[in-house]
PDB file of C-alpha atoms in Angstrom:
ATOM      1  CA  MET A   1    -134.569 288.709  65.460  1.00  0.00           C
ATOM      2  CA  GLN A   2    -135.269 286.658  62.373  1.00  0.00           C
ATOM      3  CA  ILE A   3    -138.738 285.598  61.165  1.00  0.00           C
ATOM      4  CA  THR A   4    -138.480 282.612  58.839  1.00  0.00           C
ATOM      5  CA  THR A   5    -139.805 279.101  58.326  1.00  0.00           C
ATOM      6  CA  ALA A   6    -138.560 276.068  60.225  1.00  0.00           C
ATOM      7  CA  GLN A   7    -135.711 274.566  58.199  1.00  0.00           C
ATOM      8  CA  THR A   8    -134.046 271.936  60.371  1.00  0.00           C
ATOM      9  CA  THR A   9    -134.796 269.296  62.971  1.00  0.00           C
ATOM     10  CA  ALA A  10    -133.200 271.682  65.483  1.00  0.00           C
ATOM     11  CA  ASP A  11    -135.834 274.290  64.559  1.00  0.00           C
ATOM     12  CA  LEU A  12    -138.615 271.746  65.125  1.00  0.00           C
ATOM     13  CA  GLN A  13    -137.015 270.760  68.448  1.00  0.00           C
ATOM     14  CA  GLY A  14    -136.908 274.465  69.329  1.00  0.00           C
ATOM     15  CA  ILE A  15    -140.649 274.689  68.734  1.00  0.00           C
ATOM     16  CA  LEU A  16    -141.216 271.679  71.001  1.00  0.00           C
ATOM     17  CA  THR A  17    -138.986 273.126  73.744  1.00  0.00           C
ATOM     18  CA  LEU A  18    -140.895 276.415  73.724  1.00  0.00           C
ATOM     19  CA  GLN A  19    -144.180 274.501  73.588  1.00  0.00           C
ATOM     20  CA  GLN A  20    -143.224 272.452  76.666  1.00  0.00           C
ATOM     21  CA  GLN A  21    -142.424 275.642  78.615  1.00  0.00           C
ATOM     22  CA  ASN A  22    -145.864 277.096  77.844  1.00  0.00           C
ATOM     23  CA  LEU A  23    -148.197 274.103  78.191  1.00  0.00           C
ATOM     24  CA  SER A  24    -151.134 274.993  80.428  1.00  0.00           C
ATOM     25  CA  ARG A  25    -150.444 272.010  82.667  1.00  0.00           C
ATOM     26  CA  ASN A  26    -146.917 273.362  83.326  1.00  0.00           C
ATOM     27  CA  LEU A  27    -147.999 276.907  84.241  1.00  0.00           C
ATOM     28  CA  PRO A  28    -149.691 278.230  87.369  1.00  0.00           C
ATOM     29  CA  PRO A  29    -153.204 279.679  86.823  1.00  0.00           C
ATOM     30  CA  GLU A  30    -152.077 283.289  87.319  1.00  0.00           C
ATOM     31  CA  ILE A  31    -149.415 282.975  84.572  1.00  0.00           C
ATOM     32  CA  GLN A  32    -151.973 281.349  82.272  1.00  0.00           C
ATOM     33  CA  ARG A  33    -154.331 284.293  82.878  1.00  0.00           C
ATOM     34  CA  GLU A  34    -151.701 286.991  82.399  1.00  0.00           C
ATOM     35  CA  GLN A  35    -149.438 285.503  79.721  1.00  0.00           C
ATOM     36  CA  GLY A  36    -151.531 282.905  77.913  1.00  0.00           C
ATOM     37  CA  PHE A  37    -150.745 279.242  77.326  1.00  0.00           C
ATOM     38  CA  VAL A  38    -150.814 276.420  74.796  1.00  0.00           C
ATOM     39  CA  THR A  39    -152.769 273.191  75.210  1.00  0.00           C
ATOM     40  CA  LEU A  40    -151.515 270.656  72.650  1.00  0.00           C
ATOM     41  CA  GLN A  41    -148.225 268.820  72.956  1.00  0.00           C
ATOM     42  CA  TYR A  42    -146.930 267.586  69.617  1.00  0.00           C
ATOM     43  CA  THR A  43    -144.276 264.932  69.089  1.00  0.00           C
ATOM     44  CA  LEU A  44    -141.222 265.431  66.906  1.00  0.00           C
ATOM     45  CA  ASP A  45    -142.663 262.904  64.454  1.00  0.00           C
ATOM     46  CA  GLN A  46    -145.905 264.883  64.200  1.00  0.00           C
ATOM     47  CA  MET A  47    -143.955 268.116  63.725  1.00  0.00           C
ATOM     48  CA  GLN A  48    -141.892 266.523  60.947  1.00  0.00           C
ATOM     49  CA  GLN A  49    -145.033 265.269  59.193  1.00  0.00           C
ATOM     50  CA  MET A  50    -146.702 268.697  59.445  1.00  0.00           C
ATOM     51  CA  HIS A  51    -143.490 270.341  58.219  1.00  0.00           C
ATOM     52  CA  LYS A  52    -143.522 268.207  55.058  1.00  0.00           C
ATOM     53  CA  LEU A  53    -147.024 269.502  54.252  1.00  0.00           C
ATOM     54  CA  GLY A  54    -146.171 273.139  54.973  1.00  0.00           C
ATOM     55  CA  PRO A  55    -143.330 274.637  57.006  1.00  0.00           C
ATOM     56  CA  SER A  56    -144.215 276.441  60.220  1.00  0.00           C
ATOM     57  CA  VAL A  57    -143.187 280.047  60.794  1.00  0.00           C
ATOM     58  CA  ILE A  58    -140.679 280.724  63.565  1.00  0.00           C
ATOM     59  CA  ALA A  59    -138.924 283.646  65.223  1.00  0.00           C
ATOM     60  CA  LYS A  60    -135.301 283.051  66.110  1.00  0.00           C
ATOM     61  CA  ASP A  61    -132.915 284.952  68.326  1.00  0.00           C
ATOM     62  CA  GLY A  62    -129.605 283.530  67.172  1.00  0.00           C
ATOM     63  CA  ASP A  63    -130.127 279.767  67.155  1.00  0.00           C
ATOM     64  CA  ARG A  64    -132.955 279.839  69.707  1.00  0.00           C
ATOM     65  CA  VAL A  65    -136.594 279.558  68.635  1.00  0.00           C
ATOM     66  CA  VAL A  66    -138.404 282.310  70.572  1.00  0.00           C
ATOM     67  CA  GLY A  67    -141.726 282.204  68.741  1.00  0.00           C
ATOM     68  CA  TYR A  68    -143.690 279.990  66.411  1.00  0.00           C
ATOM     69  CA  ALA A  69    -146.947 279.662  64.497  1.00  0.00           C
ATOM     70  CA  ILE A  70    -147.376 276.014  63.500  1.00  0.00           C
ATOM     71  CA  THR A  71    -148.727 275.243  60.041  1.00  0.00           C
ATOM     72  CA  ALA A  72    -151.319 272.452  60.008  1.00  0.00           C
ATOM     73  CA  MET A  73    -152.559 271.719  56.516  1.00  0.00           C
ATOM     74  CA  PRO A  74    -155.916 269.882  56.218  1.00  0.00           C
ATOM     75  CA  GLU A  75    -154.057 266.599  55.575  1.00  0.00           C
ATOM     76  CA  ALA A  76    -152.622 266.820  59.122  1.00  0.00           C
ATOM     77  CA  ARG A  77    -155.945 265.560  60.469  1.00  0.00           C
ATOM     78  CA  GLU A  78    -154.788 262.068  59.455  1.00  0.00           C
ATOM     79  CA  PHE A  79    -151.940 261.990  62.003  1.00  0.00           C
ATOM     80  CA  ILE A  80    -152.847 264.594  64.652  1.00  0.00           C
ATOM     81  CA  PRO A  81    -155.814 263.102  66.531  1.00  0.00           C
ATOM     82  CA  GLU A  82    -155.943 266.143  68.833  1.00  0.00           C
ATOM     83  CA  LEU A  83    -156.902 268.340  65.866  1.00  0.00           C
ATOM     84  CA  GLN A  84    -159.722 266.037  64.766  1.00  0.00           C
ATOM     85  CA  THR A  85    -162.419 268.040  66.562  1.00  0.00           C
ATOM     86  CA  LEU A  86    -161.248 271.252  64.900  1.00  0.00           C
ATOM     87  CA  PHE A  87    -161.132 269.745  61.411  1.00  0.00           C
ATOM     88  CA  THR A  88    -164.571 268.150  61.903  1.00  0.00           C
ATOM     89  CA  MET A  89    -165.900 271.527  63.050  1.00  0.00           C
ATOM     90  CA  LEU A  90    -164.735 273.059  59.755  1.00  0.00           C
ATOM     91  CA  GLU A  91    -167.156 270.759  57.941  1.00  0.00           C
ATOM     92  CA  ALA A  92    -170.120 271.883  60.087  1.00  0.00           C
ATOM     93  CA  VAL A  93    -169.560 275.618  60.558  1.00  0.00           C
ATOM     94  CA  HIS A  94    -170.613 277.773  57.619  1.00  0.00           C
ATOM     95  CA  TYR A  95    -168.841 280.886  56.380  1.00  0.00           C
ATOM     96  CA  GLU A  96    -170.311 282.939  53.566  1.00  0.00           C
ATOM     97  CA  GLY A  97    -172.916 280.278  52.827  1.00  0.00           C
ATOM     98  CA  LYS A  98    -170.760 277.145  52.761  1.00  0.00           C
ATOM     99  CA  PRO A  99    -168.756 275.008  55.199  1.00  0.00           C
ATOM    100  CA  LEU A 100    -165.376 276.432  56.188  1.00  0.00           C
ATOM    101  CA  SER A 101    -163.790 273.235  54.855  1.00  0.00           C
ATOM    102  CA  GLU A 102    -164.954 274.103  51.331  1.00  0.00           C
ATOM    103  CA  HIS A 103    -162.941 277.334  51.291  1.00  0.00           C
ATOM    104  CA  ALA A 104    -159.212 277.253  50.489  1.00  0.00           C
ATOM    105  CA  HIS A 105    -157.912 277.084  54.061  1.00  0.00           C
ATOM    106  CA  TYR A 106    -155.338 275.813  56.485  1.00  0.00           C
ATOM    107  CA  VAL A 107    -155.014 275.838  60.253  1.00  0.00           C
ATOM    108  CA  VAL A 108    -152.770 277.432  62.839  1.00  0.00           C
ATOM    109  CA  GLY A 109    -151.731 274.327  64.795  1.00  0.00           C
ATOM    110  CA  GLN A 110    -150.587 276.561  67.655  1.00  0.00           C
ATOM    111  CA  VAL A 111    -148.873 279.899  68.217  1.00  0.00           C
ATOM    112  CA  CYS A 112    -146.535 280.918  71.015  1.00  0.00           C
ATOM    113  CA  VAL A 113    -144.013 283.644  71.862  1.00  0.00           C
ATOM    114  CA  ALA A 114    -141.412 283.035  74.565  1.00  0.00           C
ATOM    115  CA  ASP A 115    -141.499 284.848  77.879  1.00  0.00           C
ATOM    116  CA  GLY A 116    -139.177 287.840  77.618  1.00  0.00           C
ATOM    117  CA  TYR A 117    -140.072 288.333  73.931  1.00  0.00           C
ATOM    118  CA  ARG A 118    -143.756 289.153  74.374  1.00  0.00           C
ATOM    119  CA  GLY A 119    -145.059 292.640  73.705  1.00  0.00           C
ATOM    120  CA  GLN A 120    -142.467 293.270  70.956  1.00  0.00           C
ATOM    121  CA  GLY A 121    -144.698 292.572  67.953  1.00  0.00           C
ATOM    122  CA  LEU A 122    -143.434 289.024  67.294  1.00  0.00           C
ATOM    123  CA  PHE A 123    -146.928 287.540  67.386  1.00  0.00           C
ATOM    124  CA  ASP A 124    -148.066 289.878  64.599  1.00  0.00           C
ATOM    125  CA  LYS A 125    -144.859 289.302  62.594  1.00  0.00           C
ATOM    126  CA  LEU A 126    -145.279 285.519  62.764  1.00  0.00           C
ATOM    127  CA  TYR A 127    -148.778 285.820  61.337  1.00  0.00           C
ATOM    128  CA  GLN A 128    -147.793 288.408  58.729  1.00  0.00           C
ATOM    129  CA  HIS A 129    -145.097 285.995  57.532  1.00  0.00           C
ATOM    130  CA  HIS A 130    -147.721 283.250  57.256  1.00  0.00           C
ATOM    131  CA  ARG A 131    -149.809 285.586  55.126  1.00  0.00           C
ATOM    132  CA  SER A 132    -146.857 286.513  52.912  1.00  0.00           C
ATOM    133  CA  ILE A 133    -145.978 282.899  52.097  1.00  0.00           C
ATOM    134  CA  TYR A 134    -149.402 281.205  52.034  1.00  0.00           C
ATOM    135  CA  SER A 135    -151.992 283.808  50.940  1.00  0.00           C
ATOM    136  CA  ASP A 136    -151.516 283.009  47.250  1.00  0.00           C
ATOM    137  CA  GLN A 137    -152.722 279.430  47.939  1.00  0.00           C
ATOM    138  CA  PHE A 138    -155.280 279.952  50.716  1.00  0.00           C
ATOM    139  CA  ARG A 139    -158.073 282.356  51.537  1.00  0.00           C
ATOM    140  CA  LEU A 140    -158.768 281.416  55.168  1.00  0.00           C
ATOM    141  CA  PHE A 141    -156.358 280.954  58.057  1.00  0.00           C
ATOM    142  CA  ILE A 142    -158.223 279.219  60.900  1.00  0.00           C
ATOM    143  CA  THR A 143    -157.643 278.188  64.498  1.00  0.00           C
ATOM    144  CA  ASP A 144    -159.447 277.585  67.749  1.00  0.00           C
ATOM    145  CA  ILE A 145    -158.577 279.249  71.029  1.00  0.00           C
ATOM    146  CA  SER A 146    -159.501 278.312  74.578  1.00  0.00           C
ATOM    147  CA  ALA A 147    -162.110 280.803  75.795  1.00  0.00           C
ATOM    148  CA  ARG A 148    -160.112 281.209  79.014  1.00  0.00           C
ATOM    149  CA  ASN A 149    -157.017 282.298  77.045  1.00  0.00           C
ATOM    150  CA  THR A 150    -158.116 285.926  76.823  1.00  0.00           C
ATOM    151  CA  ARG A 151    -154.635 287.219  75.934  1.00  0.00           C
ATOM    152  CA  SER A 152    -154.560 284.967  72.852  1.00  0.00           C
ATOM    153  CA  LEU A 153    -158.123 285.871  71.873  1.00  0.00           C
ATOM    154  CA  ARG A 154    -157.270 289.600  71.982  1.00  0.00           C
ATOM    155  CA  ALA A 155    -154.012 289.112  70.059  1.00  0.00           C
ATOM    156  CA  HIS A 156    -155.725 287.099  67.314  1.00  0.00           C
ATOM    157  CA  GLU A 157    -158.436 289.742  66.993  1.00  0.00           C
ATOM    158  CA  ARG A 158    -155.799 292.477  66.734  1.00  0.00           C
ATOM    159  CA  VAL A 159    -154.106 290.674  63.837  1.00  0.00           C
ATOM    160  CA  GLY A 160    -157.370 290.242  61.928  1.00  0.00           C
ATOM    161  CA  PHE A 161    -158.969 286.979  63.068  1.00  0.00           C
ATOM    162  CA  ARG A 162    -162.718 287.039  63.748  1.00  0.00           C
ATOM    163  CA  ALA A 163    -164.723 284.587  65.858  1.00  0.00           C
ATOM    164  CA  VAL A 164    -167.219 282.614  63.765  1.00  0.00           C
ATOM    165  CA  HIS A 165    -168.298 279.921  66.248  1.00  0.00           C
ATOM    166  CA  ASN A 166    -168.000 278.918  69.910  1.00  0.00           C
ATOM    167  CA  PHE A 167    -168.124 275.321  71.100  1.00  0.00           C
ATOM    168  CA  TYR A 168    -167.489 273.044  74.059  1.00  0.00           C
ATOM    169  CA  GLU A 169    -164.817 270.348  73.669  1.00  0.00           C
ATOM    170  CA  PRO A 170    -165.609 267.483  76.084  1.00  0.00           C
ATOM    171  CA  ASP A 171    -162.169 265.848  75.743  1.00  0.00           C
ATOM    172  CA  ALA A 172    -160.452 269.094  76.721  1.00  0.00           C
ATOM    173  CA  GLY A 173    -163.191 270.043  79.176  1.00  0.00           C
ATOM    174  CA  GLU A 174    -163.401 273.621  77.990  1.00  0.00           C
ATOM    175  CA  GLU A 175    -165.029 276.201  75.741  1.00  0.00           C
ATOM    176  CA  TRP A 176    -163.321 277.248  72.523  1.00  0.00           C
ATOM    177  CA  ALA A 177    -163.667 280.049  70.002  1.00  0.00           C
ATOM    178  CA  LEU A 178    -163.246 279.132  66.337  1.00  0.00           C
ATOM    179  CA  VAL A 179    -161.567 282.100  64.639  1.00  0.00           C
ATOM    180  CA  VAL A 180    -160.908 282.885  60.979  1.00  0.00           C
ATOM    181  CA  TRP A 181    -158.609 285.365  59.251  1.00  0.00           C
ATOM    182  CA  ASP A 182    -160.006 285.985  55.765  1.00  0.00           C
ATOM    183  CA  TRP A 183    -157.260 287.089  53.382  1.00  0.00           C
ATOM    184  CA  LYS A 184    -159.662 288.000  50.577  1.00  0.00           C
TER     185      LYS A 184
END
């Protein structure tokens, strides 16, 4: 198993393939409850634009992408409309006396580990790799998680993320937890 950053279009396609397999709309409710899910579906063009700003971290088994943690720099808000609510939230929610957006930060655009590879520490390794390559530039690593995705909430907490705000997203029709991993 190799933990690295996405390097090629094939790596980005691998992320999208794994994403497609784990979209909430493609999974029965019991699998969503037990294994977790992802909600956003990115295009290859969006992935390429995000990659130019900051490469995503992936886990590969041979040539197959079996895990990912997508890097979404603040500039991604310009071309990922689905992340607009999250980026706007960062301007309103305060952390240590000032808006989250005023801290050196970037966002986890999504994280996923393939079925058959879960429970082996890949989730933690993906995030530790993020920390090793980005912590010299950023203090906060931020994401939002569907409140019904309890497996993801627990995994993020285990790694070091802490909930700082909960909100309802009308477009998604669900509650979310805004979580922050402070690398200071």
